[in-house]
Coordinates of C-alpha atoms in Angstrom, one line a residue:
Chain A
M186 CA 167.5 112.5 74.1
L187 CA 165.9 114.8 71.4
P188 CA 168.2 117.1 69.6
F189 CA 166.2 120.0 70.4
E190 CA 164.4 121.5 73.2
L191 CA 160.3 121.7 72.9
P192 CA 159.4 125.1 72.1
I193 CA 156.7 124.3 74.5
A194 CA 157.3 128.1 75.8
G195 CA 156.7 129.8 72.8
W196 CA 153.8 127.8 71.9
V197 CA 152.2 129.2 75.0
E198 CA 153.3 132.8 74.4
G199 CA 152.1 131.6 71.0
V200 CA 148.5 131.3 72.4
V201 CA 148.2 134.2 74.4
D202 CA 149.7 136.9 72.1
F203 CA 146.2 135.8 69.7
L204 CA 143.7 135.8 71.9
L205 CA 145.3 139.2 72.9
S206 CA 145.5 140.4 69.7
H207 CA 142.3 139.3 68.3
F208 CA 139.8 138.6 71.5
Q209 CA 141.2 141.8 73.4
P210 CA 137.2 143.7 73.1
A211 CA 135.9 140.9 74.6
F212 CA 138.2 140.3 77.5
R213 CA 137.6 143.9 78.6
A214 CA 133.5 144.4 78.4
G215 CA 134.4 140.7 81.0
S216 CA 136.3 142.7 82.8
T217 CA 134.7 145.7 82.3
F218 CA 131.2 143.5 83.6
V219 CA 133.2 142.1 86.7
F220 CA 133.8 144.5 88.1
T221 CA 131.3 146.3 88.4
I222 CA 129.4 143.4 90.2
V223 CA 132.5 143.0 93.1
D224 CA 132.1 146.9 93.1
F225 CA 128.3 147.1 93.0
L226 CA 129.1 144.2 95.5
T227 CA 131.3 145.4 97.7
S228 CA 130.1 149.3 98.2
V229 CA 126.2 147.4 99.0
L230 CA 128.5 145.8 101.5
L231 CA 130.0 148.1 103.1
A232 CA 126.9 150.9 102.9
V233 CA 125.6 149.7 106.0
P234 CA 127.3 150.6 109.5
P235 CA 130.0 147.5 110.8
L236 CA 127.7 146.8 113.7
L237 CA 124.4 146.4 112.0
M238 CA 125.9 143.5 109.6
I239 CA 128.2 142.2 112.2
L240 CA 124.2 141.2 113.5
I241 CA 123.3 140.2 110.2
W242 CA 125.9 137.6 110.3
T243 CA 124.9 136.4 113.8
L244 CA 122.3 135.9 112.7
I245 CA 122.4 134.5 109.8
S246 CA 125.0 131.7 111.1
W247 CA 122.2 130.7 114.5
K248 CA 119.4 130.4 111.9
L249 CA 121.7 128.2 110.0
A250 CA 125.0 126.2 111.8
G251 CA 123.8 127.0 115.1
I252 CA 124.4 129.2 118.7
G253 CA 127.6 128.0 118.9
V254 CA 128.8 129.0 115.4
A255 CA 127.0 132.3 115.7
A256 CA 129.2 133.1 119.7
F257 CA 132.0 133.0 117.0
T258 CA 130.7 134.8 113.8
L259 CA 130.2 138.2 116.9
A260 CA 132.9 137.2 118.8
G261 CA 135.5 137.3 115.8
L262 CA 133.3 139.9 113.4
L263 CA 134.4 142.1 116.0
V264 CA 137.6 141.4 116.4
V265 CA 137.9 141.9 113.2
D266 CA 135.9 145.4 112.9
N267 CA 138.4 146.0 116.8
V268 CA 142.0 145.6 114.1
G269 CA 140.3 147.9 111.9
L270 CA 140.0 145.5 109.3
W271 CA 136.6 145.2 109.0
T272 CA 136.9 147.3 104.6
P273 CA 139.9 145.1 104.0
T274 CA 137.6 141.4 105.3
L275 CA 134.1 142.6 103.4
E276 CA 135.9 143.6 100.4
T277 CA 137.7 140.3 100.5
F278 CA 133.7 138.8 101.0
A279 CA 133.3 140.2 97.9
L280 CA 135.2 139.0 96.0
I281 CA 135.2 135.2 97.3
L282 CA 131.3 136.1 97.2
S283 CA 131.0 137.6 93.4
A284 CA 134.4 134.5 92.5
E285 CA 131.8 132.4 93.5
V286 CA 128.8 132.5 92.0
I287 CA 130.8 132.8 88.9
V288 CA 132.4 128.8 90.5
I289 CA 129.2 127.7 90.6
S290 CA 127.2 128.9 87.4
L291 CA 129.7 127.2 85.3
G292 CA 131.2 124.0 88.2
I293 CA 127.9 122.3 88.3
P294 CA 126.3 122.6 85.1
L295 CA 130.5 121.1 83.8
G296 CA 130.1 118.2 87.1
I297 CA 125.7 117.6 85.9
V298 CA 127.1 117.1 81.8
A299 CA 130.9 115.0 83.2
A300 CA 128.8 113.0 84.7
Q301 CA 126.5 111.8 82.3
N302 CA 128.6 111.8 80.1
D303 CA 131.6 109.9 79.7
A304 CA 133.9 110.9 76.7
V305 CA 133.7 115.0 78.6
D306 CA 134.6 113.2 82.1
R307 CA 137.3 111.8 80.2
V308 CA 138.1 114.9 78.2
L309 CA 137.5 117.2 80.7
R310 CA 139.3 115.2 83.6
P311 CA 143.1 116.0 82.6
F312 CA 141.8 120.2 82.0
L313 CA 140.8 119.9 86.1
D314 CA 143.8 118.1 86.9
F315 CA 145.6 121.2 85.6
M316 CA 143.7 124.0 86.9
Q317 CA 144.2 122.7 90.6
T318 CA 147.9 121.9 89.8
M319 CA 149.4 124.4 87.9
P320 CA 150.3 127.0 90.6
A321 CA 148.6 130.0 91.5
F322 CA 151.7 132.0 89.8
V323 CA 152.0 131.3 86.8
Y324 CA 148.4 132.1 85.1
L325 CA 148.5 135.2 87.8
I326 CA 150.1 137.1 84.6
P327 CA 148.5 136.1 82.1
A328 CA 145.1 136.9 84.1
V329 CA 146.4 140.6 84.5
M330 CA 147.7 140.2 80.6
F331 CA 143.7 139.9 80.2
F332 CA 141.9 141.5 82.0
G333 CA 144.6 144.3 83.0
L334 CA 145.6 144.8 87.3
G335 CA 143.1 145.2 90.2
L336 CA 140.0 143.2 91.1
V337 CA 139.0 141.4 87.8
P338 CA 142.6 139.1 87.4
G339 CA 141.8 138.0 91.1
V340 CA 138.2 137.0 90.3
M341 CA 139.4 135.0 87.6
A342 CA 142.9 133.6 89.4
T343 CA 140.3 132.8 92.1
V344 CA 137.8 130.8 90.2
V345 CA 140.6 129.2 87.8
F346 CA 141.3 127.8 91.3
A347 CA 138.2 127.0 93.0
L348 CA 136.3 125.7 90.5
P349 CA 138.3 121.7 90.0
P350 CA 136.6 120.0 93.4
L351 CA 132.6 121.9 92.6
V352 CA 133.1 120.2 89.2
R353 CA 134.2 117.1 90.1
L354 CA 132.2 116.5 93.5
T355 CA 129.2 117.1 90.9
N356 CA 129.7 114.6 88.7
L357 CA 130.3 111.9 92.1
A358 CA 128.2 113.3 93.8
I359 CA 125.3 112.6 91.2
R360 CA 127.3 109.2 89.5
Q361 CA 127.0 107.8 93.2
V362 CA 123.1 108.1 93.5
P363 CA 122.1 104.5 94.3
N364 CA 121.0 102.8 91.0
D365 CA 117.9 101.7 91.8
L366 CA 116.3 105.4 92.5
V367 CA 117.7 106.5 88.9
E368 CA 115.7 103.3 88.4
A369 CA 112.6 103.9 90.2
G370 CA 112.8 107.6 89.1
E371 CA 112.4 106.3 85.3
S372 CA 109.7 103.9 85.8
F373 CA 107.3 106.0 86.1
G374 CA 108.4 107.7 82.9
S375 CA 110.7 111.4 84.4
T376 CA 112.0 113.7 81.5
P377 CA 115.7 113.2 81.6
L378 CA 115.1 116.9 83.1
Q379 CA 113.1 116.3 85.7
L380 CA 114.0 113.2 86.6
L381 CA 118.2 115.5 87.2
M382 CA 116.2 117.4 88.9
K383 CA 114.1 115.2 91.2
V384 CA 115.6 112.6 91.9
Q385 CA 119.9 113.0 91.4
L386 CA 120.6 116.9 92.2
P387 CA 118.2 117.1 95.6
V388 CA 120.2 113.1 96.1
A389 CA 123.0 114.4 95.6
K390 CA 122.7 117.4 96.7
P391 CA 125.1 117.1 100.3
T392 CA 128.5 116.1 97.9
I393 CA 127.2 118.5 95.8
M394 CA 127.1 120.9 99.2
A395 CA 130.6 119.9 100.8
G396 CA 132.6 120.5 96.4
I397 CA 131.0 124.8 97.6
N398 CA 132.2 124.5 100.4
Q399 CA 135.5 122.8 99.5
S400 CA 135.5 125.7 96.6
I401 CA 134.5 128.5 98.7
M402 CA 137.8 127.3 101.3
L403 CA 140.2 127.3 98.1
A404 CA 139.3 130.2 96.8
L405 CA 140.1 131.4 100.5
S406 CA 143.8 130.5 100.0
M407 CA 144.0 132.9 97.0
V408 CA 142.9 135.9 98.9
V409 CA 147.2 136.4 99.7
I410 CA 148.2 135.6 96.2
A411 CA 144.9 137.6 94.1
A412 CA 147.0 140.8 96.0
M413 CA 149.4 140.4 94.6
I414 CA 148.2 141.6 91.2
G415 CA 145.8 144.5 93.2
A416 CA 143.0 142.8 94.3
G417 CA 143.4 144.7 96.9
G418 CA 141.4 143.0 100.5
I419 CA 142.6 141.4 103.3
G420 CA 145.4 139.4 100.8
A421 CA 146.4 143.3 100.5
E422 CA 146.9 144.2 104.4
V423 CA 149.2 140.7 104.5
L424 CA 151.3 141.5 101.5
R425 CA 152.0 144.9 103.4
G426 CA 152.9 142.9 106.3
I427 CA 155.0 140.6 105.1
Q428 CA 156.5 143.3 102.5
R429 CA 157.6 146.2 105.4
L430 CA 157.9 143.4 107.6
E431 CA 155.5 143.9 110.1
I432 CA 154.5 140.4 111.9
G433 CA 151.9 142.0 114.4
R434 CA 150.0 143.4 111.7
G435 CA 151.0 140.3 109.1
F436 CA 148.8 138.1 111.7
V437 CA 145.9 140.0 112.5
A438 CA 145.6 140.6 109.0
G439 CA 146.1 137.0 108.5
L440 CA 143.6 136.2 111.6
A441 CA 141.4 138.3 110.0
V442 CA 140.6 135.3 106.9
V443 CA 141.1 132.3 109.7
I444 CA 138.5 134.0 111.1
L445 CA 135.8 134.5 108.3
A446 CA 136.5 131.3 106.9
I447 CA 135.6 129.5 109.1
I448 CA 132.6 131.6 109.9
L449 CA 131.7 130.4 105.8
D450 CA 132.9 126.9 106.0
R451 CA 130.1 126.3 109.6
V452 CA 127.6 127.9 107.9
T453 CA 128.2 126.4 103.8
Q454 CA 129.0 123.2 106.0
S455 CA 126.0 123.4 107.7
L456 CA 123.4 123.8 104.3
G457 CA 124.5 120.7 102.8
Q458 CA 123.8 118.7 106.2
Q459 CA 120.4 120.4 105.7
A460 CA 120.3 119.6 102.1
Q461 CA 119.4 116.3 103.3
A462 CA 115.9 116.8 105.1
P463 CA 113.5 115.7 103.1
K464 CA 110.7 117.6 102.1
G465 CA 106.9 117.2 101.0
G466 CA 105.3 117.2 97.9
Chain B
M159 CA 112.1 82.9 89.7
G160 CA 115.2 81.8 88.9
L161 CA 118.5 82.1 90.8
S162 CA 120.1 85.0 91.3
G163 CA 122.3 84.8 88.5
S164 CA 120.1 83.6 86.1
G165 CA 118.7 87.1 84.7
K166 CA 115.4 87.0 85.7
S167 CA 116.0 91.0 87.5
T168 CA 117.3 92.2 83.8
L169 CA 114.4 90.4 82.1
L170 CA 112.0 92.7 83.7
R171 CA 114.0 95.8 83.1
C172 CA 113.1 94.6 79.8
I173 CA 109.7 95.4 79.9
N174 CA 109.9 98.8 80.6
R175 CA 113.3 99.4 78.9
I176 CA 115.4 100.0 82.2
H177 CA 117.2 97.9 80.3
D178 CA 117.8 97.7 76.0
P179 CA 117.5 94.8 75.4
T180 CA 120.2 93.4 73.3
S181 CA 117.9 91.7 70.9
G182 CA 114.3 89.8 70.5
K183 CA 111.3 92.6 70.6
V184 CA 108.9 92.9 74.2
T185 CA 105.1 93.3 73.1
V186 CA 103.3 95.8 75.9
A187 CA 99.5 95.4 75.1
G188 CA 99.6 95.2 71.0
I189 CA 102.5 97.9 71.7
D190 CA 106.1 97.7 71.2
V191 CA 108.2 99.0 73.8
T192 CA 111.8 97.7 71.8
S193 CA 111.7 100.7 68.8
L194 CA 109.7 103.6 71.3
D195 CA 111.5 106.6 71.0
R196 CA 112.2 108.6 73.9
R197 CA 108.8 110.4 74.7
G198 CA 106.6 107.0 73.7
L199 CA 108.7 105.4 75.7
E200 CA 108.2 107.9 78.7
R201 CA 104.7 107.9 77.9
L202 CA 104.6 103.5 77.8
R203 CA 106.2 104.1 81.1
R204 CA 103.6 106.2 82.7
Q205 CA 100.9 104.7 81.5
K206 CA 101.2 100.7 82.0
F207 CA 103.6 100.2 84.4
G208 CA 104.5 100.3 88.2
M209 CA 107.5 99.4 89.7
V210 CA 108.7 98.2 93.5
F211 CA 112.5 97.7 93.9
Q212 CA 113.8 94.4 96.1
R213 CA 116.0 97.6 98.2
F214 CA 112.1 100.3 98.0
A215 CA 114.9 102.3 96.2
L216 CA 112.5 104.8 97.6
F217 CA 113.7 108.5 98.0
P218 CA 115.4 109.5 100.8
H219 CA 114.7 113.8 100.2
R220 CA 111.3 112.9 99.8
T221 CA 108.5 112.2 102.5
V222 CA 106.2 109.8 102.3
I223 CA 103.5 110.7 100.6
G224 CA 106.0 112.5 98.9
N225 CA 107.6 109.8 97.6
V226 CA 103.9 108.6 96.8
E227 CA 103.4 111.1 94.0
Y228 CA 105.4 111.0 93.0
G229 CA 103.9 109.3 89.4
L230 CA 101.8 111.5 89.8
E231 CA 103.9 114.7 90.0
I232 CA 105.6 113.8 87.6
R233 CA 102.6 113.1 85.0
G234 CA 101.4 117.1 86.1
V235 CA 98.5 116.0 88.2
P236 CA 98.2 118.5 90.3
A237 CA 99.2 119.4 93.7
R238 CA 95.6 118.6 95.8
E239 CA 94.9 116.1 93.8
R240 CA 97.3 113.9 94.5
R241 CA 97.8 115.2 96.8
E242 CA 94.5 113.1 98.3
R243 CA 95.1 110.2 95.2
A244 CA 98.4 109.7 97.4
L245 CA 96.4 109.6 101.1
Q246 CA 94.0 107.1 99.3
V247 CA 96.9 104.2 98.6
L248 CA 98.6 104.9 101.7
E249 CA 95.5 104.0 103.8
L250 CA 94.6 101.2 100.6
V251 CA 98.8 99.9 102.3
G252 CA 98.1 100.6 105.5
L253 CA 99.7 103.8 106.3
A254 CA 97.6 105.8 106.8
G255 CA 98.7 108.7 109.6
W256 CA 102.7 108.5 108.0
E257 CA 102.2 110.5 105.4
N258 CA 104.8 112.9 107.1
R259 CA 107.7 110.9 107.8
R260 CA 110.2 110.5 106.5
P261 CA 111.7 106.7 104.3
D262 CA 115.0 106.0 106.7
E263 CA 112.2 106.4 110.4
L264 CA 109.5 103.6 108.8
S265 CA 111.1 99.3 108.9
G266 CA 112.3 97.8 105.9
G267 CA 108.8 96.8 106.3
M268 CA 106.8 99.7 105.8
Q269 CA 108.6 101.2 103.6
Q270 CA 107.8 98.9 101.1
R271 CA 104.8 99.4 101.7
V272 CA 105.1 102.8 100.7
G273 CA 107.2 101.5 98.0
L274 CA 104.2 99.8 96.8
A275 CA 101.8 102.6 97.8
R276 CA 104.2 104.3 95.8
A277 CA 103.4 102.2 92.3
L278 CA 99.7 101.9 92.7
A279 CA 99.4 105.2 92.8
V280 CA 99.3 105.9 89.6
D281 CA 96.9 102.9 89.2
P282 CA 99.3 101.2 86.8
D283 CA 97.6 98.6 84.1
I284 CA 100.2 96.5 84.9
L285 CA 102.9 95.7 88.4
L286 CA 106.3 95.3 88.0
M287 CA 107.9 93.5 91.4
D288 CA 111.8 92.5 91.5
E289 CA 111.9 90.4 94.4
A290 CA 110.1 92.9 96.4
F291 CA 109.5 91.0 99.5
S292 CA 113.2 89.6 99.5
A293 CA 114.5 91.8 101.8
L294 CA 111.5 91.4 104.2
D295 CA 112.1 88.9 107.4
P296 CA 110.5 85.9 107.2
L297 CA 107.2 87.1 108.9
I298 CA 106.6 91.2 107.2
K299 CA 107.1 88.5 104.1
R300 CA 104.5 86.3 104.7
E301 CA 102.4 88.9 106.1
M302 CA 103.5 90.8 102.6
Q303 CA 102.5 88.0 100.1
D304 CA 99.5 87.5 102.1
E305 CA 98.7 91.4 101.9
L306 CA 98.9 91.5 98.3
L307 CA 96.8 89.1 97.6
T308 CA 94.0 90.8 99.9
L309 CA 95.4 93.7 97.1
Q310 CA 94.9 91.4 94.1
S311 CA 92.2 89.9 94.7
R312 CA 90.8 93.5 94.3
M313 CA 92.8 94.5 91.9
Q314 CA 93.3 92.9 89.5
K315 CA 96.0 93.3 87.2
T316 CA 99.0 92.5 86.4
I317 CA 101.5 91.1 88.4
V318 CA 104.8 90.4 87.2
F319 CA 106.4 89.0 90.5
I320 CA 110.8 88.4 90.8
T321 CA 111.4 86.5 93.4
H322 CA 114.1 83.3 93.8
D323 CA 112.5 82.1 96.8
L324 CA 110.3 78.6 95.4
D325 CA 108.0 78.6 98.3
E326 CA 107.2 82.3 97.4
A327 CA 106.6 82.0 93.8
L328 CA 104.7 79.2 94.4
K329 CA 102.3 81.2 96.6
L330 CA 102.0 84.0 94.4
G331 CA 102.0 83.1 90.6
D332 CA 98.8 82.6 88.7
R333 CA 101.4 82.0 85.9
I334 CA 105.9 80.6 86.7
A335 CA 108.1 81.1 84.1
V336 CA 111.1 79.4 85.5
L337 CA 114.5 81.2 84.3
R338 CA 118.0 79.1 84.7
D339 CA 121.0 81.7 82.4
G340 CA 118.6 83.5 81.1
R341 CA 116.7 80.4 79.6
I342 CA 113.1 79.9 80.2
E343 CA 112.9 76.4 81.8
Q344 CA 109.3 76.3 81.6
I345 CA 106.0 78.1 82.0
G346 CA 103.6 76.7 83.8
T347 CA 100.8 76.5 86.9
P348 CA 102.4 76.1 90.3
E349 CA 101.2 72.8 89.8
E350 CA 101.9 72.1 86.1
I351 CA 105.6 73.1 88.2
I352 CA 105.4 70.1 91.1
S353 CA 104.0 68.2 89.2
R354 CA 105.2 68.1 85.5
P355 CA 108.8 69.5 85.6
A356 CA 109.7 70.2 81.5
S357 CA 112.8 69.2 82.6
D358 CA 116.3 67.5 85.0
Y359 CA 116.9 71.4 86.2
V360 CA 113.3 71.9 86.7
A361 CA 112.6 69.2 88.8
A362 CA 115.8 69.1 91.1
F363 CA 115.1 73.5 91.8
T364 CA 111.2 71.5 92.9
A365 CA 112.1 68.5 94.8
G366 CA 112.5 70.3 98.2
V367 CA 109.0 72.2 97.9
D368 CA 106.7 71.5 100.3
R369 CA 103.5 69.7 97.7
S370 CA 101.3 69.4 100.7
K371 CA 101.5 72.4 99.9
V372 CA 100.8 73.1 96.1
L373 CA 99.2 70.2 94.4
T374 CA 95.5 69.8 95.4
A375 CA 93.0 67.2 95.0
S376 CA 92.9 66.7 91.3
S377 CA 95.9 66.1 90.8
V378 CA 96.0 62.7 92.3
M379 CA 92.8 61.2 92.4
M380 CA 92.1 58.5 90.9
P381 CA 89.3 57.9 88.1
P382 CA 86.2 58.7 89.9
D383 CA 85.1 54.2 87.9
P384 CA 84.0 53.0 89.0
V385 CA 80.3 54.3 90.3
I386 CA 76.7 52.6 90.9
R387 CA 73.6 54.3 90.0
P388 CA 70.1 54.2 91.8
K389 CA 69.1 51.8 89.7
D390 CA 71.8 49.1 90.7
G391 CA 70.3 46.8 93.1
P392 CA 72.8 44.8 95.3
H393 CA 74.0 42.4 93.9
A394 CA 75.0 44.7 90.8
A395 CA 76.9 46.8 92.9
L396 CA 79.0 43.8 95.2
Q397 CA 80.0 42.2 91.4
R398 CA 82.0 45.8 90.4
M399 CA 83.2 45.9 94.0
R400 CA 85.2 42.3 93.4
R401 CA 85.8 43.3 90.1
H402 CA 88.2 46.4 90.8
G403 CA 89.1 44.8 94.6
I404 CA 88.1 47.5 96.1
S405 CA 85.4 47.4 99.7
S406 CA 83.2 50.3 98.8
I407 CA 81.8 51.7 96.0
F408 CA 80.2 55.4 95.4
M409 CA 76.8 56.5 93.9
V410 CA 75.9 58.8 91.5
D411 CA 73.4 60.6 89.9
N412 CA 72.2 60.6 86.0
D413 CA 73.9 63.5 86.2
G414 CA 77.0 62.8 88.1
K415 CA 76.0 63.9 91.4
L416 CA 76.9 62.5 94.9
L417 CA 74.6 60.5 95.9
G418 CA 76.3 58.8 98.9
L419 CA 78.7 55.8 99.7
V420 CA 77.8 51.8 100.1
S421 CA 80.0 49.1 101.7
A422 CA 81.0 46.1 100.2
S423 CA 79.9 44.2 103.7
D424 CA 76.4 46.7 103.7
A425 CA 75.3 45.6 100.3
R426 CA 76.4 42.2 101.9
A427 CA 73.8 42.3 104.4
A428 CA 70.7 44.2 102.1
A429 CA 71.5 41.3 99.0
D430 CA 71.1 38.8 101.9
R431 CA 67.9 40.4 102.9
G432 CA 66.7 40.1 99.7
E433 CA 66.5 43.9 99.2
S434 CA 66.2 45.2 95.5
S435 CA 67.4 48.7 95.8
L436 CA 70.9 50.0 98.4
I437 CA 68.3 53.1 99.4
N438 CA 68.4 51.5 102.8
V439 CA 72.5 51.1 103.1
L440 CA 73.2 53.8 101.3
N441 CA 75.2 56.6 103.7
K442 CA 74.5 59.9 102.8
D443 CA 76.9 61.1 104.3
V444 CA 80.6 61.5 103.0
S445 CA 83.5 63.4 103.7
T446 CA 83.8 65.3 100.1
V447 CA 86.7 67.3 99.6
H448 CA 86.4 70.3 96.2
E449 CA 89.5 69.5 93.6
D450 CA 91.0 73.0 94.2
D451 CA 91.5 71.8 97.5
A452 CA 95.1 71.4 98.5
L453 CA 96.6 68.2 100.0
R454 CA 97.9 69.6 103.0
D455 CA 94.0 70.9 103.7
V456 CA 92.7 67.0 102.3
F457 CA 95.3 66.1 104.9
G458 CA 93.3 67.3 107.4
F459 CA 90.2 66.2 106.3
G460 CA 90.6 62.8 106.7
N461 CA 91.9 62.5 110.2
G462 CA 88.9 60.5 111.1
T463 CA 87.3 59.6 108.1
S464 CA 86.9 56.9 106.3
W465 CA 88.7 56.8 102.9
P466 CA 88.1 57.0 100.3
L467 CA 87.9 60.6 100.0
A468 CA 85.6 62.0 97.2
V469 CA 87.1 64.7 95.8
V470 CA 83.8 67.4 93.6
D471 CA 83.6 70.1 91.8
G472 CA 81.9 73.7 93.0
E473 CA 78.0 71.6 91.2
G474 CA 79.2 68.9 93.6
K475 CA 79.4 66.5 91.0
L476 CA 82.1 63.1 91.7
R477 CA 85.3 64.4 89.9
G478 CA 87.6 61.1 91.6
V479 CA 89.0 59.6 94.5
L480 CA 91.0 59.9 96.5
V481 CA 93.3 56.8 98.4
K482 CA 95.7 57.1 101.0
G483 CA 98.1 55.7 99.2
A484 CA 98.3 57.6 96.3
I485 CA 97.8 60.9 99.1
L486 CA 101.1 59.2 100.8
A487 CA 103.1 58.3 97.0
S488 CA 102.0 61.3 95.2
L489 CA 103.9 64.1 97.9
S490 CA 107.2 62.2 98.6
H491 CA 109.7 62.7 96.0
P492 CA 109.3 62.5 92.3
P493 CA 109.3 60.1 90.1
D494 CA 105.7 59.0 91.3
S495 CA 103.9 56.6 90.4
W496 CA 101.1 58.9 89.5
N497 CA 102.5 61.4 86.9
K498 CA 105.7 58.3 85.7
Q499 CA 104.4 58.3 82.6
L500 CA 105.3 62.7 82.3
Q501 CA 108.3 62.8 83.2
Q502 CA 111.9 61.6 83.7
P503 CA 113.1 60.0 86.9
V504 CA 115.6 62.2 88.9
G505 CA 119.7 60.7 89.2
R506 CA 120.1 60.1 93.4
D507 CA 122.9 62.4 92.8
Q508 CA 120.4 65.0 92.1
H509 CA 119.0 65.2 94.9
A510 CA 122.1 65.2 96.6
A511 CA 122.5 68.4 95.9
L512 CA 119.9 69.8 96.3

């Protein structure tokens, strides 16, 4: 054994202090930017009358996932509205949507780079392991220190948690594109970009869609944890139920999360299946 | 041609540098492929090459016509023009009307037609075919081989065709390179490979081949002497036959054109009648075969006709004589009497290994 304790805790605090003292304006700006977007999204979603919104969701899920999912969407959302959780559910949806936009715009490019470069893949892998397995509560605190209380650290914590599966599955999906398809693309003189856009990504699309689906599900699992730092939404309802020992209230809020999760899962899954259908030219 | 692991697919991929050769140089139409940068390589691939794959390698997210258009699309050919061209090529390979299907809705043979169409759509100078027919049923395979030969007779492209199937190589190839452990054992015409194997390996490899399909009349024929000319009389003919121990003799004119056959008994009769010319006993109705005819076809010919057969070229000149015994000898395994001087004997155990 070492005669002293490794000062890991001290290092981490040092890094956080350094970042805070040197990059505070950057975090502020980022925070304001993300808040503006989520807030705007929420107000747009809430501006639509609930019944009309439920109808729109039903039509979308009918178009994308079929009659069964549409029926579930209609019934589920009517229940959500009926128990008075419409506003927090939409707030949660806006939070997840924003987090997911960030996750997709970071995760897919990272996955592509990792698929094409073994060194990047090797470096990235431990970071992804770290992000995925480090208990979420641990980075709630630095998230609050960087971005303050409220929506934004909730979005950021959700991003950290939901990003790894998309990076991994994008990487895997592109590596699994059959070699002879890549050779076929190359043999016609495709540029690397053409190869990526016209062969690798289209063939990898179903698996990448599965990655997006996974990251949405993980994001939903962060809802309650994010509520602990003031992200609001249904998570806050669940927390309130727990804190006041109102078991029924907590259950109803939990049910709303499940309904939202099932709708998002089925709809994104069917998007993945549609990705397999071919197109002309 | 080579067995699996002989390096034939690797060699093919070195030609368009899908694999980078570790050493050596590849030159295509005067261009040193190995020294090209990425852009130069892309340009060369667009200009020169079309490639067909063993497992078809069709893009599953594209329709049949989307696949055929691919090569044109990445060159930036306008949508209408490439569609037109793709439809033409699909028609050429017999897939008109299938353009909007998905590749997985098609049978293996049809999928490979799409693969072929995709390669042909860009009108490449060089077609690289990597075991293109190996994954097909024997019947479909033969059909595709025949169609490729028909297409080739019209297109006249350079085709590098990889196969592990000797019969396929012999059927399709103008020149065959036999590969073993990354080395070329022999390059030659199908006939050279069969009749003059450069090594024991090639000889053992070709031992099981149906030689009657590959060997041509000219490779087995005897030299066309002795012959007689129109001026020769019965006595001269009889004397020549006696000296060579044969029972009939061909007559040619001064240009070497075949005129007919005189048998010993007819010549004797003419001599007995005191005739000075052989014109009356010349049999002009002689069975002839072309020098490039495969022995298999020659045999069909020989049935019911009299031997020897005359081998003639396109102008009707006598090139040689086919004797039944020599053909039979040539069809048995090597080494044979007719090419003994050109090859090493192959041991019995090597035959047994095949």
